[in-house]
Short mmCIF file of C-alpha atoms in Angstrom, two decimals:
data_model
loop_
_atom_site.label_atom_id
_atom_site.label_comp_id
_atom_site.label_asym_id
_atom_site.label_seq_id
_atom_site.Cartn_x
_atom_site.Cartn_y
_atom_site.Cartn_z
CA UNK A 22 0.00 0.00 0.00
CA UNK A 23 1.09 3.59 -0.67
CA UNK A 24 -0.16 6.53 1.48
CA UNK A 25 -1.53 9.14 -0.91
CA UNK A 26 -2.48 12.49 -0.27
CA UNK A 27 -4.08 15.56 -2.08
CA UNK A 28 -3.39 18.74 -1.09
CA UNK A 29 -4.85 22.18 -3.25
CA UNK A 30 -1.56 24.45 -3.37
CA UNK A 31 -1.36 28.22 -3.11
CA UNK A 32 -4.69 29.02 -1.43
CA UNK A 33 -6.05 28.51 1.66
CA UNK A 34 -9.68 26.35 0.64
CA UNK A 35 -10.23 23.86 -1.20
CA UNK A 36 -11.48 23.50 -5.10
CA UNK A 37 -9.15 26.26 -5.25
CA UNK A 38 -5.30 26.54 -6.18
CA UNK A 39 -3.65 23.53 -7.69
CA UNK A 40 -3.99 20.55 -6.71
CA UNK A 41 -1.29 17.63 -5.95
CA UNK A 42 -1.31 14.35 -5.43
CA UNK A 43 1.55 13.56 -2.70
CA UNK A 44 3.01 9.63 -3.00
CA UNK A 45 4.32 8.91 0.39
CA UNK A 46 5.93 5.43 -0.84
CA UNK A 47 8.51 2.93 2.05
CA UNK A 48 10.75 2.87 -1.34
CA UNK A 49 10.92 4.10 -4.52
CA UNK A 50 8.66 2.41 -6.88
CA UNK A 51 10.04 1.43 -10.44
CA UNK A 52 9.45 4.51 -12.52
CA UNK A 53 7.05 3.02 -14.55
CA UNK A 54 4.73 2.02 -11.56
CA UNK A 55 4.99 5.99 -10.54
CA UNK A 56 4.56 7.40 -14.39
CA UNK A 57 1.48 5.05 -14.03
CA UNK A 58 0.21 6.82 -11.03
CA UNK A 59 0.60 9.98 -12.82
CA UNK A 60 -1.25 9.42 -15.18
CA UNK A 61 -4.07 7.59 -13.32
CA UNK A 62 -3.91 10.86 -11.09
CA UNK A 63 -4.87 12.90 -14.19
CA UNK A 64 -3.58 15.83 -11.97
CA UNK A 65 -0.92 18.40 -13.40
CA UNK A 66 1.58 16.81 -11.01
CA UNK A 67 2.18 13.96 -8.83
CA UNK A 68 4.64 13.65 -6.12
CA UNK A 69 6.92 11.11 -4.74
CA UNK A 70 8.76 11.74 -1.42
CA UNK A 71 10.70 8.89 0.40
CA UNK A 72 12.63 9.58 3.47
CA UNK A 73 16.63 8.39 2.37
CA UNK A 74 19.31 9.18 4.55
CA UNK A 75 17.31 11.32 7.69
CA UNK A 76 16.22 14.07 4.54
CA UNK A 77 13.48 13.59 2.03
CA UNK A 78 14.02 12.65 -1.83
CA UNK A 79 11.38 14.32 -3.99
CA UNK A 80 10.53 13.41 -7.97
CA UNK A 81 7.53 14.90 -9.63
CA UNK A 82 5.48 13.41 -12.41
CA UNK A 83 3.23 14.48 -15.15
CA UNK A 84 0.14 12.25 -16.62
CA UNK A 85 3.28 13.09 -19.90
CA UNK A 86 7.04 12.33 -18.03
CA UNK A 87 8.90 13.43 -15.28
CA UNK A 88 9.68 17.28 -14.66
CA UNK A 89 12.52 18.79 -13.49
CA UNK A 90 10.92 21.38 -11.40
CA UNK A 91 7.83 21.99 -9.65
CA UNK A 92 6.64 24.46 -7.29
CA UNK A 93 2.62 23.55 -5.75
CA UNK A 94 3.48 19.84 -5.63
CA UNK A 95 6.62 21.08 -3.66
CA UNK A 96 4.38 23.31 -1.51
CA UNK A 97 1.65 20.41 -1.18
CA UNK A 98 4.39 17.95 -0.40
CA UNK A 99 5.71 20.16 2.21
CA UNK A 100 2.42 21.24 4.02
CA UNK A 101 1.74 17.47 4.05
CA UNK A 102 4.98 16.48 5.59
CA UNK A 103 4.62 19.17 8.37
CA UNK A 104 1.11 19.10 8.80
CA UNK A 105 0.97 14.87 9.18
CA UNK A 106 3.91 13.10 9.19
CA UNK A 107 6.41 15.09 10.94
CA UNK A 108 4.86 17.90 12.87
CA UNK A 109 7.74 18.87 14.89
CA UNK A 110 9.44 20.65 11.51
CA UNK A 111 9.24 23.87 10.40
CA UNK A 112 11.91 23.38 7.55
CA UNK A 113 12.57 20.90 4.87
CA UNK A 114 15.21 20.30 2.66
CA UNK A 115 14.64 18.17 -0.23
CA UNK A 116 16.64 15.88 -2.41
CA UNK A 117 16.02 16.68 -5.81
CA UNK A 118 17.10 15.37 -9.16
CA UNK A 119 19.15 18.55 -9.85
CA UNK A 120 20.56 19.22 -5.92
CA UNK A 121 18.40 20.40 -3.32
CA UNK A 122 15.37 22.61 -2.65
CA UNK A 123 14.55 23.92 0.90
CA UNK A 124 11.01 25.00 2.00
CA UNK A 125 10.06 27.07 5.22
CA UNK A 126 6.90 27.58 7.29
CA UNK A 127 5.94 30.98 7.92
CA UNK A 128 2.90 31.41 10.18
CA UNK A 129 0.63 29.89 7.38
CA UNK A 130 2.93 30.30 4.37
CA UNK A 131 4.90 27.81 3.09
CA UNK A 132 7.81 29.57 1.70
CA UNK A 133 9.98 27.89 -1.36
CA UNK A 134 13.38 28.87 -2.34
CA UNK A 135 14.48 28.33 -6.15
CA UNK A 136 17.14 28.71 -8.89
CA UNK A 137 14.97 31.40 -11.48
CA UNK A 138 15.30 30.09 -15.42
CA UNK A 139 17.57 32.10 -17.51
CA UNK A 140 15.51 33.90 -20.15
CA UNK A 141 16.42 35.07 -23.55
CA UNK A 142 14.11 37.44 -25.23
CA UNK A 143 13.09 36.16 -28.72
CA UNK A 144 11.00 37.05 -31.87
CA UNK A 145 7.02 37.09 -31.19
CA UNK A 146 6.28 34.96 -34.46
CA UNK A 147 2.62 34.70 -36.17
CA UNK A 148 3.05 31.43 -34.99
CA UNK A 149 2.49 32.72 -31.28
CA UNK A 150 -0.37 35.01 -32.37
CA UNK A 151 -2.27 32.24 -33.82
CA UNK A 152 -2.08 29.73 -31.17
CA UNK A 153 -2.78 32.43 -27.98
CA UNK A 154 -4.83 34.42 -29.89
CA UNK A 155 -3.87 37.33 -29.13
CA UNK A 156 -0.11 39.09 -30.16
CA UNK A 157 2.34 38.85 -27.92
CA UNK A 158 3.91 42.28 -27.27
CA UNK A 159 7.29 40.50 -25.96
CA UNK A 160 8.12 36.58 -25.93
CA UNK A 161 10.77 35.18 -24.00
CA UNK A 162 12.34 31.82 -23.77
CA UNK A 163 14.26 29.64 -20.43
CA UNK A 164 12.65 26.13 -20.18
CA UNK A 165 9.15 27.17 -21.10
CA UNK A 166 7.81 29.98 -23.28
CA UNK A 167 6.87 33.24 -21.92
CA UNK A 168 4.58 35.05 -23.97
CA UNK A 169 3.74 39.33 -22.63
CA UNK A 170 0.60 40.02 -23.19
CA UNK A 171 -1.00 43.97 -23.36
CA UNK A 172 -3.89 43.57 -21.09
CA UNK A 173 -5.14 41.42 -17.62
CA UNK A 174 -8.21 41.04 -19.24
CA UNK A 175 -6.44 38.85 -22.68
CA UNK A 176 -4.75 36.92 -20.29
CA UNK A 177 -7.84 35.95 -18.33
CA UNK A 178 -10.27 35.41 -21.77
CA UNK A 179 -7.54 33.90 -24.05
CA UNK A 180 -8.42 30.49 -25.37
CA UNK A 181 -5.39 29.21 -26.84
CA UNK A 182 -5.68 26.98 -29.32
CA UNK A 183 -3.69 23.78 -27.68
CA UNK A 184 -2.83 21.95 -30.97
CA UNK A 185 -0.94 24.88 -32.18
CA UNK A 186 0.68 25.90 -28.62
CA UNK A 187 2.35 22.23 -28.72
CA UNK A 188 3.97 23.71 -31.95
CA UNK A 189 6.03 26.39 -29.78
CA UNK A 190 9.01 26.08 -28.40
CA UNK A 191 9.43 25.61 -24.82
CA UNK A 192 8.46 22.97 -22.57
CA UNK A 193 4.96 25.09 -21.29
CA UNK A 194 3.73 28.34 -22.49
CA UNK A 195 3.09 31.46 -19.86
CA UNK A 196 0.44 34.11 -21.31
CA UNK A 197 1.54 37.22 -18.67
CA UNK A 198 0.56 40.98 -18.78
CA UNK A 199 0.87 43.53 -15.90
CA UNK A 200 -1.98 43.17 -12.93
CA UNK A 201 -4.44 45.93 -13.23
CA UNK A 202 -5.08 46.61 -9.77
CA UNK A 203 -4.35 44.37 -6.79
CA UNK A 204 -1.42 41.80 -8.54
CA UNK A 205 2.10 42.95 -9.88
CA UNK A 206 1.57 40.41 -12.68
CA UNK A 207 -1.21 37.85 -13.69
CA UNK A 208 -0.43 34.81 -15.64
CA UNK A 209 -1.61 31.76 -16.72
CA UNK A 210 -0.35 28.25 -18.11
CA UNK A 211 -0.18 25.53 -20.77
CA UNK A 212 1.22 22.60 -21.11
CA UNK A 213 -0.60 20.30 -24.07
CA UNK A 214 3.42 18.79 -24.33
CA UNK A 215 2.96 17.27 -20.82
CA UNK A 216 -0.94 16.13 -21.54
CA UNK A 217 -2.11 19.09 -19.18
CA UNK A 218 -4.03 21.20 -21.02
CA UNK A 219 -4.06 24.13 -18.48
CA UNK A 220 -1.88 24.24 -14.99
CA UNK A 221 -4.04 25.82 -12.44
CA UNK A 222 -1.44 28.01 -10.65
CA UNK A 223 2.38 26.97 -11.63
CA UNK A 224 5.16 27.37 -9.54
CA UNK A 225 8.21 26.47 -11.78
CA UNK A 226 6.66 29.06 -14.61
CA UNK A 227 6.72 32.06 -11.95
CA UNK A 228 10.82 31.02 -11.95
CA UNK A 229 10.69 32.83 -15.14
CA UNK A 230 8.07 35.57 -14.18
CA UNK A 231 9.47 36.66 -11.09
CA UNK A 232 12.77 38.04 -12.47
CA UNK A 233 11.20 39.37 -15.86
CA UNK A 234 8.45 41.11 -13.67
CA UNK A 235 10.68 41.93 -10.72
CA UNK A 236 12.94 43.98 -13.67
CA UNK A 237 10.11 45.97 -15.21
CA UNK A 238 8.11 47.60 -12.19
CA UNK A 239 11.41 47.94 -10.69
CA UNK A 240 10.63 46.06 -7.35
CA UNK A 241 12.10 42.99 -5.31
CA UNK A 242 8.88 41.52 -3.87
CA UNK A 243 5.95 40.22 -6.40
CA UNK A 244 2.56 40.06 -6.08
CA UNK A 245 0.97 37.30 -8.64
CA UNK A 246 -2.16 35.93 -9.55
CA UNK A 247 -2.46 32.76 -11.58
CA UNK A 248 -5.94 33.38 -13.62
CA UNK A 249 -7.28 30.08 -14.20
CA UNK A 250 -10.94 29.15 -13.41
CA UNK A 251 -9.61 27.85 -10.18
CA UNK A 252 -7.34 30.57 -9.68
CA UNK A 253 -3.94 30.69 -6.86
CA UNK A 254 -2.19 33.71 -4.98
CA UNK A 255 1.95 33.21 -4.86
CA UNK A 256 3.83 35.77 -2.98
CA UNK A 257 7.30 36.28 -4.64
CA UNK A 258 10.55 37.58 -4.22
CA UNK A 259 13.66 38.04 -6.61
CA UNK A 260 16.20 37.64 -3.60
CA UNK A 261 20.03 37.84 -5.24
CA UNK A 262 20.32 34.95 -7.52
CA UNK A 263 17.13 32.72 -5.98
CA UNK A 264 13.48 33.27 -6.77
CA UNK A 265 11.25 32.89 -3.13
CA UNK A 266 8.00 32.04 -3.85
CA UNK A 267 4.94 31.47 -0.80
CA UNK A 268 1.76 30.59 -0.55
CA UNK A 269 -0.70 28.71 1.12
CA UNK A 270 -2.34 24.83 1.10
CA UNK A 271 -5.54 22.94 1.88
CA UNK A 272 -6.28 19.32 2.03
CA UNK A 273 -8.37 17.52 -0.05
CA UNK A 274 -8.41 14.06 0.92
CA UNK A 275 -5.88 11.75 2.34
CA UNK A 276 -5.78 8.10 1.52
CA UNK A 277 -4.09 4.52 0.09
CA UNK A 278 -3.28 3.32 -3.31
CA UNK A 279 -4.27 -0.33 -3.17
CA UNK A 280 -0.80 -1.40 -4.86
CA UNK A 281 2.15 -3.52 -3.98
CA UNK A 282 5.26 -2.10 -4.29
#
C-alpha cells in the first residue's frame, strides 16, 4: 500500500489553487509504476517523497514524463509532511534530481526557495499570435515559453488553441501581462506537451516571471495571480540569484493506493 495524499496548493480552501497528489511510498517504486500513477492521477503533477538518509528525496510526475521542477506539488508535499507526518518541523530540505530545494513555514505560508530560469528574449512569431490568440507584445524563452501580453483582461479570456501551442518552443507556455489593480503580474499556463491542457497556478513558470516582472516595475517583492478558473495567490521575491516564492495549502483528501510495491 502507498499513502496518498491531495493537497490544493497556493490558497487557503479547497477547489481552489492547484492541486497535488503527494506519493508517500517505504521505497521508490520502479518509474514506470509511478509514471502510471501519474497518469491515473490525471492531476498536473504527482509527487513522490521517500525519506533516504534522515532528509526527504522528492521526484515529480506528469500524466506526460517526469519534470525537473515543480513548485505547488513542492508546496503540497511540504504542508503534508509538516502538517501529518512530521509535525515537529518547520523546515525541509529536499533531495532533488538537480541538488536540493529547501522549504520554510511561515505562520501559514509555506515559503519555497528556487534557482529562477535564464531567459532570452526572442521574436514574437505569427506562430504565437495564432495559437494564444492574441499578439504577444514580448516573448521570452528559459525552459518554457513566456509570452507578454497587453492587457489582464487577454490573459484571463484567451483560449489558446492547444494543438498549435504544442507547436512552440518551450516545454509550457506562460500568457503574462501587468496586474491591473491588486497583482504585480497575472499569468496563466499551458502545457498540451505534458498532456495538461491548463496548470491551475504553476510554480516552476513564476521562476521565469518573477525576475522578468521583478525587472520591469522595478521592485524585489511580487505580487501574482495565476488566472485560471480555479485561480492561486503566490507571494514572490527576486532575492540575489534565488526566486522565493509562498503561498498557502488545503487538504483535499488523504488516503491509500491499493498497490504492492
Amino acid at each position: 500500500m502507498i499513502k496518498q495524499f491531495i493537497a490544493d496548493a497556493f490558497t487557503d480552501k479547497v477547489f481552489h489553487g492547484n492541486p497535488a497528489a503527494i506519493c508517500l511510498p517505504e521505497r521508490w517504486p520502479d518509474e514506470k509504476l509511478m509514471q502510471d500513477i501519474a497518469s491515473e492521477n490525471r492531476l498536473s503533477e504527482t509527487a513522490f517523497v521517500v525519506k533516504e538518509n534522515n532528509g526527504w528525496k522528492l521526484r515529480w510526475f506528469t500524466p506526460g514524463g517526469e519534470i525537473d521542477l515543480c513548485g505547488h506539488a513542492t508546496l503540497a508535499t511540504a504542508f503534508v509532511l509538516i502538517n501529518f507526518v512530521e509535525p515537529d518541523l518547520s523546515e525541509i530540505e529536499f533531495s532533488i534530481l538537480s541538488g536540493k530545494l529547501s522549504v520554510k513555514k511561515k505562520n501559514e505560508l509555506y515559503e519555497m526557495d528556487f534557482p529562477p530560469y535564464e531567459l532570452k528574449r526572442v521574436e514574437v512569431t505569427e506562430a504565437m499570435e495564432n495559437a494564444i490568440g492574441f499578439k504577444p507584445l514580448e516573448a521570452w524563452i528559459g525552459r518554457d515559453l513566456v509570452c507578454i501580453l497587453e492587457r489582464e483582461d487577454q490573459v484571463i479570456n484567451a483560449q489558446p488553441d492547444l494543438e498549435k501551442v504544442k507547436a512552440l518552443d518551450g516545454l509550457l507556455l506562460h500568457i503574462t501581462s501587468k496586474g491591473k489593480e491588486k497583482y504585480d503580474c497575472v499569468s496563466r499556463t499551458f502545457a498540451p506537451k505534458l498532456a495538461v491542457d491548463e496548470d491551475p497556478v504553476c510554480g516552476s513558470g513564476h521562476c521565469h516571471l518573477v525576475p522578468l516582472w521583478s525587472k520591469k516595475v522595478g521592485k524585489k517583492e511580487i505580487s501574482a495571480y495565476q488566472a485560471s478558473s480555479r485561480g492561486g495567490v503566490l507571494y514572490c521575491e527576486l532575492s540575489g540569484s534565488r526566486v522565493k516564492l509562498a503561498g498557502q495549502a488545503a487538504l483535499y483528501s488523504r488516503g491509500e493506493l491499493c498497490i504492492e510495491i
